[in-house]
Coordinates of C-alpha atoms and ligand atoms in Angstrom, one line a residue:
M32 CA -173.1 -175.3 -45.5
L33 CA -176.8 -174.6 -45.9
L34 CA -178.9 -176.7 -48.3
Y35 CA -179.3 -174.0 -50.8
E36 CA -175.6 -173.2 -50.7
Q37 CA -174.8 -176.9 -51.4
L38 CA -177.2 -176.8 -54.4
A39 CA -175.7 -173.6 -55.7
D40 CA -172.2 -175.1 -55.3
Q41 CA -173.2 -178.1 -57.4
L42 CA -174.6 -175.9 -60.2
R43 CA -171.5 -173.7 -60.1
T44 CA -169.4 -176.8 -60.6
Q45 CA -171.5 -178.0 -63.5
I46 CA -171.1 -174.6 -65.2
A47 CA -167.4 -174.4 -64.6
Q48 CA -166.9 -177.9 -66.0
G49 CA -169.0 -177.0 -69.1
A50 CA -171.9 -179.4 -68.4
L51 CA -174.1 -176.3 -68.4
R52 CA -172.9 -173.9 -71.0
A53 CA -173.4 -170.1 -71.4
G54 CA -176.9 -169.3 -72.7
E55 CA -178.3 -172.6 -71.7
R56 CA -181.3 -172.9 -69.3
L57 CA -180.8 -174.2 -65.8
P58 CA -183.1 -177.1 -64.8
S59 CA -186.5 -175.7 -63.7
I60 CA -187.2 -175.0 -60.0
R61 CA -189.4 -178.1 -59.9
Q62 CA -186.7 -180.3 -61.6
L63 CA -184.0 -179.0 -59.2
A64 CA -186.2 -179.6 -56.2
S65 CA -187.1 -183.1 -57.1
S66 CA -183.7 -184.2 -58.4
H67 CA -181.9 -182.9 -55.3
G68 CA -184.6 -183.8 -52.8
V69 CA -185.0 -180.2 -51.6
S70 CA -188.0 -177.8 -51.3
A71 CA -188.8 -175.4 -54.2
A72 CA -188.0 -172.5 -51.9
T73 CA -184.4 -173.9 -51.4
A74 CA -184.0 -174.4 -55.2
V75 CA -185.2 -170.7 -55.7
Q76 CA -182.7 -169.6 -53.1
A77 CA -179.8 -171.4 -54.9
C78 CA -180.7 -169.8 -58.2
L79 CA -181.0 -166.4 -56.6
Q80 CA -177.5 -166.9 -55.1
L81 CA -176.1 -167.7 -58.6
E82 CA -177.8 -164.6 -60.0
R83 CA -176.2 -162.5 -57.2
E84 CA -172.8 -163.9 -58.3
G85 CA -173.5 -163.0 -62.0
I86 CA -173.4 -166.7 -63.0
A87 CA -177.1 -167.1 -63.8
Q88 CA -179.7 -164.7 -65.1
A89 CA -183.5 -164.9 -64.6
R90 CA -185.6 -164.4 -67.8
P91 CA -189.3 -163.6 -67.3
R92 CA -191.4 -166.7 -67.6
S93 CA -188.5 -168.7 -69.0
G94 CA -186.4 -169.6 -65.9
Y95 CA -182.7 -169.2 -65.1
F96 CA -180.0 -169.1 -67.8
V97 CA -176.2 -169.5 -67.6
Q98 CA -174.6 -166.0 -68.0
A99 CA -171.8 -165.6 -70.5
A100 CA -170.0 -163.7 -67.7
A101 CA -169.3 -167.0 -66.2
T102 CA -166.1 -167.0 -68.2
A103 CA -163.2 -165.3 -66.4
T104 CA -161.5 -162.1 -67.7
P105 CA -158.0 -162.4 -69.0
A106 CA -155.3 -162.3 -66.3
T107 CA -153.6 -159.0 -65.6
R108 CA -150.0 -159.2 -66.6
P109 CA -147.3 -158.2 -64.1
S110 CA -145.7 -155.1 -65.6
R111 CA -142.2 -156.0 -66.9
R112 CA -139.6 -153.5 -66.1
R113 CA -138.2 -153.0 -69.5
A114 CA -136.1 -150.1 -70.8
P115 CA -137.3 -148.1 -73.9
G116 CA -136.5 -149.9 -77.1
A117 CA -137.3 -150.4 -80.8
V118 CA -140.7 -151.8 -81.9
S119 CA -140.4 -155.3 -83.2
N120 CA -143.4 -156.8 -84.8
P121 CA -142.8 -159.7 -87.2
M122 CA -146.5 -160.2 -87.7
L123 CA -147.1 -156.9 -89.6
Q124 CA -147.0 -158.7 -93.0
D125 CA -149.9 -161.0 -91.7
V126 CA -152.0 -157.9 -91.1
L127 CA -151.3 -156.4 -94.6
D128 CA -152.1 -159.8 -96.2
M129 CA -155.4 -160.0 -94.3
L130 CA -156.4 -156.5 -95.3
S131 CA -156.0 -157.2 -98.9
R132 CA -158.2 -160.3 -98.8
D133 CA -161.9 -159.9 -99.5
D134 CA -162.9 -163.5 -99.0
L135 CA -162.5 -163.6 -95.2
L136 CA -165.1 -163.5 -92.5
P137 CA -163.6 -160.3 -91.0
L138 CA -163.5 -161.1 -87.3
H139 CA -159.9 -159.7 -87.5
S140 CA -161.0 -156.2 -88.5
A141 CA -162.2 -153.5 -86.0
T142 CA -164.7 -152.2 -88.5
L143 CA -168.5 -152.1 -88.8
A144 CA -170.5 -154.5 -91.1
P145 CA -172.1 -152.4 -93.9
E146 CA -175.6 -153.0 -92.5
L147 CA -174.6 -151.1 -89.3
L148 CA -173.7 -148.0 -91.4
P149 CA -176.0 -145.3 -92.6
Q150 CA -175.3 -146.0 -96.2
S151 CA -178.2 -144.1 -97.7
G152 CA -177.6 -140.9 -95.7
I153 CA -173.9 -140.9 -96.7
T154 CA -174.6 -141.7 -100.4
A155 CA -177.3 -138.9 -100.4
A156 CA -174.8 -136.4 -98.9
L157 CA -172.1 -137.4 -101.5
S158 CA -174.6 -136.9 -104.4
H159 CA -175.8 -133.7 -102.9
C160 CA -172.3 -132.2 -102.9
L161 CA -171.5 -133.4 -106.4
R162 CA -174.8 -131.9 -107.7
H163 CA -174.8 -128.6 -105.8
A164 CA -171.1 -127.8 -105.4
P165 CA -169.1 -129.8 -108.0
L166 CA -166.3 -127.3 -108.3
A167 CA -165.6 -127.2 -104.5
A168 CA -166.1 -131.0 -104.2
L169 CA -163.5 -131.8 -106.9
D170 CA -161.0 -129.1 -106.0
Y171 CA -158.2 -129.2 -103.5
A172 CA -159.4 -128.9 -99.9
P173 CA -157.6 -126.3 -97.8
P174 CA -154.6 -127.9 -96.0
Q175 CA -156.3 -127.5 -92.7
G176 CA -159.6 -129.0 -94.1
H177 CA -163.0 -127.4 -95.0
L178 CA -164.3 -125.0 -92.3
A179 CA -167.8 -126.4 -92.6
L180 CA -166.6 -129.8 -91.3
R181 CA -164.3 -128.3 -88.7
R182 CA -167.3 -126.4 -87.3
Q183 CA -169.4 -129.6 -87.1
I184 CA -166.6 -131.3 -85.2
T185 CA -166.3 -128.4 -82.8
Q186 CA -170.1 -128.5 -82.1
R187 CA -169.8 -132.2 -81.0
Y188 CA -167.0 -131.3 -78.6
A189 CA -169.2 -128.4 -77.3
Q190 CA -172.0 -130.9 -76.5
L191 CA -169.4 -132.8 -74.4
G192 CA -168.4 -129.6 -72.5
A193 CA -165.0 -129.4 -74.2
S194 CA -164.1 -126.1 -75.6
V195 CA -162.4 -126.5 -79.0
S196 CA -162.1 -123.9 -81.7
P197 CA -162.4 -124.7 -85.5
D198 CA -159.1 -122.9 -85.9
E199 CA -157.3 -125.7 -84.0
I200 CA -158.7 -128.6 -86.0
V201 CA -156.7 -130.1 -88.8
I202 CA -158.6 -132.6 -91.0
T203 CA -156.6 -135.8 -91.9
A204 CA -157.1 -139.0 -93.8
G205 CA -158.4 -141.0 -90.7
A206 CA -157.0 -141.2 -87.2
M207 CA -154.0 -143.1 -88.5
E208 CA -152.7 -140.1 -90.5
A209 CA -153.6 -137.9 -87.5
I210 CA -151.4 -140.0 -85.2
S211 CA -148.5 -140.2 -87.7
L212 CA -148.5 -136.5 -88.5
T213 CA -148.7 -135.6 -84.8
L214 CA -145.8 -137.9 -83.9
R215 CA -143.7 -136.7 -86.8
T216 CA -144.3 -133.0 -85.8
L217 CA -143.7 -133.4 -82.1
T218 CA -140.9 -135.9 -81.9
Q219 CA -137.4 -136.5 -83.2
P220 CA -135.8 -139.9 -84.0
G221 CA -134.6 -141.5 -80.9
D222 CA -137.2 -139.9 -78.6
V223 CA -139.0 -142.1 -76.2
V224 CA -142.8 -142.5 -76.7
L225 CA -145.0 -144.2 -74.1
V226 CA -147.9 -146.5 -75.2
E227 CA -150.3 -148.8 -73.4
S228 CA -149.7 -152.5 -73.4
P229 CA -151.6 -153.9 -75.2
T230 CA -152.3 -151.2 -77.8
Y231 CA -153.4 -150.7 -81.4
H232 CA -150.7 -152.0 -83.8
G233 CA -151.0 -149.0 -86.1
I234 CA -149.7 -146.8 -83.2
L235 CA -146.7 -149.2 -82.8
Q236 CA -146.0 -149.1 -86.5
A237 CA -146.1 -145.3 -86.6
I238 CA -143.6 -145.2 -83.8
A239 CA -141.3 -147.7 -85.6
A240 CA -141.5 -145.8 -88.9
L241 CA -140.2 -142.6 -87.2
H242 CA -137.3 -144.4 -85.4
L243 CA -138.7 -143.6 -82.0
K244 CA -138.2 -145.8 -78.9
V245 CA -141.2 -147.3 -77.2
L246 CA -141.9 -147.7 -73.5
E247 CA -145.0 -149.7 -72.4
V248 CA -147.3 -149.1 -69.5
P249 CA -149.9 -151.8 -68.6
N250 CA -153.5 -151.3 -69.5
L251 CA -155.7 -153.5 -67.3
P252 CA -159.0 -155.0 -68.6
E253 CA -161.0 -153.8 -65.6
R254 CA -159.7 -150.3 -65.1
G255 CA -157.7 -149.1 -68.1
I256 CA -154.3 -147.4 -67.9
D257 CA -152.2 -148.2 -64.8
V258 CA -151.6 -144.6 -63.8
E259 CA -149.3 -145.4 -60.8
R260 CA -147.0 -147.3 -63.1
L261 CA -147.2 -144.5 -65.7
D262 CA -146.0 -142.0 -63.1
Q263 CA -143.1 -144.3 -62.1
L264 CA -142.0 -144.7 -65.7
L265 CA -142.1 -141.0 -66.3
Q266 CA -140.0 -140.4 -63.2
K267 CA -137.4 -142.9 -64.5
H268 CA -137.3 -142.1 -68.2
Q269 CA -137.4 -138.9 -70.2
V270 CA -140.6 -139.4 -72.3
R271 CA -141.3 -137.0 -75.0
A272 CA -144.9 -138.1 -75.7
A273 CA -147.5 -140.6 -74.6
V274 CA -149.9 -142.0 -77.2
L275 CA -152.9 -143.2 -75.2
V276 CA -156.3 -144.7 -76.0
P277 CA -158.1 -144.2 -72.7
N278 CA -161.7 -144.6 -74.1
F279 CA -162.2 -148.3 -75.0
N280 CA -158.6 -149.2 -75.8
N281 CA -158.1 -151.4 -78.8
P282 CA -157.8 -154.4 -78.3
L283 CA -158.9 -154.6 -74.6
G284 CA -162.0 -152.4 -74.8
S285 CA -161.0 -151.1 -71.4
L286 CA -162.0 -147.7 -70.1
T287 CA -159.8 -145.4 -68.0
G288 CA -162.0 -143.5 -65.5
D289 CA -162.0 -139.7 -65.1
D290 CA -160.0 -139.6 -61.9
A291 CA -157.3 -141.8 -63.4
K292 CA -157.4 -139.5 -66.5
R293 CA -156.8 -136.5 -64.3
S294 CA -154.0 -138.2 -62.5
L295 CA -152.2 -139.2 -65.7
L296 CA -152.5 -135.7 -67.1
A297 CA -151.0 -134.3 -63.9
S298 CA -148.1 -136.8 -64.1
C299 CA -147.4 -136.0 -67.8
A300 CA -147.6 -132.2 -67.1
R301 CA -145.1 -132.6 -64.2
H302 CA -142.6 -134.5 -66.4
G303 CA -143.0 -132.4 -69.6
T304 CA -144.6 -135.2 -71.6
I305 CA -147.1 -134.3 -74.3
V306 CA -150.2 -136.5 -74.4
I307 CA -151.4 -137.7 -77.9
E308 CA -154.9 -138.9 -77.2
D309 CA -156.5 -141.3 -79.6
D310 CA -160.2 -141.0 -78.9
I311 CA -161.5 -142.9 -81.9
Y312 CA -163.8 -145.2 -79.8
G313 CA -165.2 -142.4 -77.5
E314 CA -168.6 -142.4 -79.2
L315 CA -169.0 -146.1 -78.8
A316 CA -169.9 -146.4 -75.1
W317 CA -172.6 -149.1 -75.3
S318 CA -174.6 -147.5 -72.5
G319 CA -174.7 -144.2 -74.4
Q320 CA -172.7 -142.5 -71.5
R321 CA -170.0 -140.9 -73.6
P322 CA -166.7 -140.9 -71.6
S323 CA -164.6 -137.7 -71.5
P324 CA -161.9 -137.1 -73.9
L325 CA -158.7 -136.2 -72.2
R326 CA -158.9 -132.8 -73.9
R327 CA -161.9 -131.9 -71.7
L328 CA -160.0 -132.6 -68.5
D329 CA -156.7 -131.0 -69.6
R330 CA -155.8 -128.1 -67.4
H331 CA -152.2 -127.9 -68.6
G332 CA -152.5 -127.5 -72.4
I333 CA -150.5 -130.7 -73.0
V334 CA -153.1 -132.8 -75.0
V335 CA -153.3 -133.2 -78.7
T336 CA -156.4 -135.2 -79.7
C337 CA -156.5 -137.5 -82.7
S338 CA -159.8 -139.1 -83.9
S339 CA -161.9 -140.0 -86.9
F340 CA -165.3 -141.0 -88.2
S341 CA -164.0 -144.5 -89.1
K342 CA -165.7 -146.4 -86.3
I343 CA -169.1 -144.8 -86.6
L344 CA -169.5 -143.9 -90.3
P345 CA -168.0 -145.5 -93.4
P346 CA -164.2 -145.8 -92.9
G347 CA -163.5 -145.6 -96.6
L348 CA -164.3 -141.9 -96.5
R349 CA -160.9 -141.6 -94.8
V350 CA -161.8 -138.5 -92.7
G351 CA -160.2 -137.9 -89.3
W352 CA -158.9 -135.0 -87.4
I353 CA -156.4 -133.5 -85.0
V354 CA -157.3 -131.0 -82.3
G355 CA -153.8 -129.5 -82.4
A356 CA -153.9 -127.0 -79.4
D357 CA -150.6 -125.0 -79.4
W358 CA -149.1 -127.1 -82.1
T359 CA -151.8 -126.5 -84.8
D360 CA -149.7 -124.3 -87.1
A361 CA -147.0 -126.8 -87.3
L362 CA -149.5 -129.6 -87.9
V363 CA -151.2 -127.7 -90.7
R364 CA -147.7 -127.3 -92.3
A365 CA -147.1 -131.1 -91.8
K366 CA -150.4 -131.9 -93.5
Y367 CA -149.6 -129.6 -96.4
F368 CA -146.2 -131.2 -97.0
S369 CA -147.7 -134.7 -96.6
T370 CA -150.7 -134.6 -99.0
V371 CA -151.4 -130.9 -99.7
G372 CA -154.9 -131.3 -98.4
G373 CA -157.5 -134.0 -97.7
A374 CA -160.2 -135.2 -100.1
S375 CA -162.6 -132.4 -100.6
L376 CA -165.7 -134.4 -101.6
Q377 CA -165.7 -136.5 -98.5
Q378 CA -165.1 -133.6 -96.2
L379 CA -168.0 -131.6 -97.7
A380 CA -170.3 -134.6 -97.8
L381 CA -169.6 -135.4 -94.1
A382 CA -170.2 -131.8 -93.1
H383 CA -173.6 -132.0 -95.0
Y384 CA -174.4 -135.3 -93.4
L385 CA -173.7 -134.1 -89.9
Q386 CA -175.8 -131.0 -90.5
R387 CA -178.8 -132.7 -92.1
H388 CA -179.0 -136.2 -90.6
D389 CA -179.6 -137.4 -87.1
L390 CA -176.2 -138.8 -86.0
E391 CA -177.4 -139.4 -82.5
R392 CA -180.2 -141.7 -83.7
H393 CA -177.6 -143.7 -85.8
L394 CA -175.3 -143.9 -82.8
R395 CA -178.1 -145.2 -80.5
R396 CA -178.8 -148.0 -82.8
L397 CA -175.2 -148.8 -83.4
R398 CA -174.2 -148.9 -79.7
K399 CA -177.1 -151.3 -79.0
A400 CA -176.2 -153.5 -81.9
L401 CA -172.5 -153.7 -80.8
A402 CA -173.5 -154.5 -77.2
D403 CA -175.7 -157.3 -78.5
N404 CA -173.0 -158.6 -80.8
A405 CA -170.4 -158.7 -78.0
Q406 CA -172.8 -160.5 -75.7
R407 CA -173.6 -163.1 -78.4
L408 CA -169.9 -163.5 -79.1
R409 CA -169.1 -164.1 -75.5
E410 CA -171.9 -166.6 -75.2
G411 CA -170.7 -168.4 -78.3
I412 CA -167.1 -168.5 -77.0
A413 CA -168.3 -169.9 -73.6
R414 CA -170.3 -172.5 -75.5
Y415 CA -167.8 -173.7 -78.0
W416 CA -164.3 -172.8 -77.0
P417 CA -162.0 -174.6 -74.5
A418 CA -163.4 -174.2 -71.0
E419 CA -160.5 -172.2 -69.6
T420 CA -160.7 -169.5 -72.3
R421 CA -160.9 -166.1 -70.6
T422 CA -162.9 -163.3 -72.2
C423 CA -162.9 -159.5 -71.5
N424 CA -166.1 -157.9 -70.7
P425 CA -165.9 -154.4 -72.3
S426 CA -168.5 -151.7 -72.0
G427 CA -167.7 -150.1 -75.4
G428 CA -165.6 -150.1 -78.5
L429 CA -165.4 -152.7 -81.2
S430 CA -163.1 -155.4 -79.8
L431 CA -163.3 -158.5 -77.8
W432 CA -160.0 -159.7 -76.3
L433 CA -159.6 -163.4 -75.4
Q434 CA -156.9 -165.3 -73.5
L435 CA -156.6 -169.0 -74.5
P436 CA -155.3 -171.7 -72.2
Q437 CA -151.5 -171.8 -72.1
D438 CA -151.2 -175.2 -73.9
I439 CA -153.0 -174.0 -77.0
D440 CA -150.9 -172.7 -79.9
T441 CA -152.7 -169.5 -80.7
Y442 CA -150.7 -168.7 -83.8
A443 CA -151.4 -172.1 -85.3
T444 CA -155.1 -171.6 -84.5
F445 CA -154.9 -168.2 -86.3
E446 CA -153.3 -169.7 -89.3
A447 CA -155.7 -172.7 -89.5
A448 CA -158.6 -170.3 -89.2
L449 CA -157.2 -168.1 -92.0
A450 CA -156.9 -171.2 -94.3
E451 CA -160.6 -171.7 -93.7
G452 CA -161.5 -168.1 -94.5
I453 CA -161.9 -166.8 -90.9
G454 CA -159.8 -163.8 -90.0
T455 CA -158.7 -163.2 -86.4
S456 CA -156.1 -160.9 -84.9
P457 CA -153.3 -162.7 -82.9
G458 CA -152.4 -161.1 -79.6
T459 CA -148.7 -160.4 -80.4
L460 CA -149.8 -157.7 -82.9
F461 CA -150.7 -155.5 -80.0
S462 CA -147.4 -155.5 -78.3
S463 CA -144.1 -153.9 -79.2
R464 CA -142.1 -157.0 -78.3
G465 CA -144.1 -160.1 -78.9
D466 CA -146.2 -160.3 -75.7
Y467 CA -149.7 -161.8 -75.6
A468 CA -148.9 -164.9 -77.7
D469 CA -151.8 -166.6 -75.9
C470 CA -154.4 -164.0 -76.8
L471 CA -156.7 -163.2 -79.8
R472 CA -158.8 -160.2 -80.7
L473 CA -162.2 -160.6 -82.4
S474 CA -164.3 -157.8 -83.8
C475 CA -167.8 -157.0 -82.4
G476 CA -168.7 -155.2 -85.7
L477 CA -170.5 -158.2 -87.3
P478 CA -174.2 -158.7 -86.5
W479 CA -175.0 -162.2 -85.2
S480 CA -175.8 -164.7 -87.9
E481 CA -175.6 -168.4 -88.5
T482 CA -172.4 -168.0 -90.4
L483 CA -170.9 -166.3 -87.4
D484 CA -172.2 -169.0 -85.1
R485 CA -170.6 -171.6 -87.3
A486 CA -167.3 -169.7 -87.4
L487 CA -167.2 -169.5 -83.6
L488 CA -167.8 -173.2 -83.4
R489 CA -165.1 -173.9 -85.9
L490 CA -162.7 -171.6 -84.1
G491 CA -163.3 -173.4 -80.9
K492 CA -162.6 -176.7 -82.5
L493 CA -159.4 -175.4 -84.2
A494 CA -158.2 -174.1 -80.8
A495 CA -158.9 -177.4 -79.2
K496 CA -157.1 -179.2 -82.0
N497 CA -154.0 -177.0 -81.6
R498 CA -153.2 -178.0 -78.1
R499 CA -149.4 -178.6 -77.7
Ligands
PLP597 C1 -157.1 -147.2 -81.7 C2 -157.1 -146.9 -83.1 N1 -156.6 -145.8 -83.6 C3 -156.6 -145.5 -84.9 C4 -157.2 -146.4 -85.9 C5 -157.1 -146.1 -87.3 O1 -158.3 -145.3 -87.6 P1 -158.6 -144.7 -89.1 O2 -159.2 -145.8 -89.9 O3 -159.5 -143.6 -88.8 O4 -157.3 -144.3 -89.7 C6 -157.7 -147.6 -85.4 C7 -158.3 -148.6 -86.3 O5 -158.6 -149.7 -86.0 C8 -157.7 -147.8 -84.0 O6 -158.3 -149.0 -83.5

């Protein structure tokens, strides 16, 4: 081994053992050279080697720092060959309890802190509608939703190169109602519905409420939906619909690439499976490169898209939508029989906001803030949590998924944190049958603060204390 490789190896070991933690500075070139008895050029070569490996990062005039990426990503699970079955999720009550508490540090909730939202623009739009169109704002909205808002949504799809007509959009109370209505309209009790594993627990609950059977296809942190496995499952089972989150899956934050999306669409078309796409995180690519919704790539007319404004604008507005394709008429009827229509004031205010305000500017700031938050969270976890903790490295969305060492009782850690006012989401929530008991999901929607730093430190200590 060359001298610089030996030095790089020693530094790598110190980092792996936690002697040098994420975010900390490596010894200077001069210190490294004198403490290891090598030349400055050799010390520089060792640091460059660590930089190439993504373990260290050079900062101008400051030296080399340990990268948060030094933590490993969660292990990929072997896919379990299970038959379709009922959703069982005993932790649902924990979620409902957490959602009704307002005293928690909301690391459990995939929502944005108020300071990341355009509060004044939204408030101004609401006042504008009440002042200038009070009758419309306080009347029933049409069951399909206000045309002004449907047109605004269509325009955003047009910017992405997806052709969507306002006539095929149905406004809903968030993406959750969009998914529930779509499932209720397109399936019958006993049908099999394919979902990713892990996936958003709301999707699992909607499936359970409609007495559908669930079949899981793995979603992999590095490349999203396992499309080969999806094809095998569709060959083996008759699957009525697949509810998929290809853009920044919650909880993994993983992204399914365009080729894989095309391939999964072709598989579903071949097997007569309808695709219900949940694209709620599509606008949150931290690089600003908005990934394609499946709808844009669909050549077979098999995609129904569900989405909402909840992850980019205030979620309490409760405005989402369905792009219903050939099923639009049935979906409008379902919406009518469910709630008659959505909330008029919010729909008109959002249409006004989208027309008059610079959404792109807000999104640019938001994406940058989320990328920063995620990086700080990863650094904090690497600094404070047990050394073998694995952390996903997403490129968008609102979630950070962690895998704790096997000997840590993750549920006990979750409960102890809750007792101290810190919310986290235990991994089993995201599986139909209790998988991921060693995982946790944290939200990236909270800007970095001393409180957050202290909470991460505390969580790390609680995890270490709950070793079996
Ligand atoms: C993947 C996914 N779909 C749907 C929802 C629900 O969205 P909404 O608040 O618009 O109903 C969420 C919320 O966290 C989500 O993560």
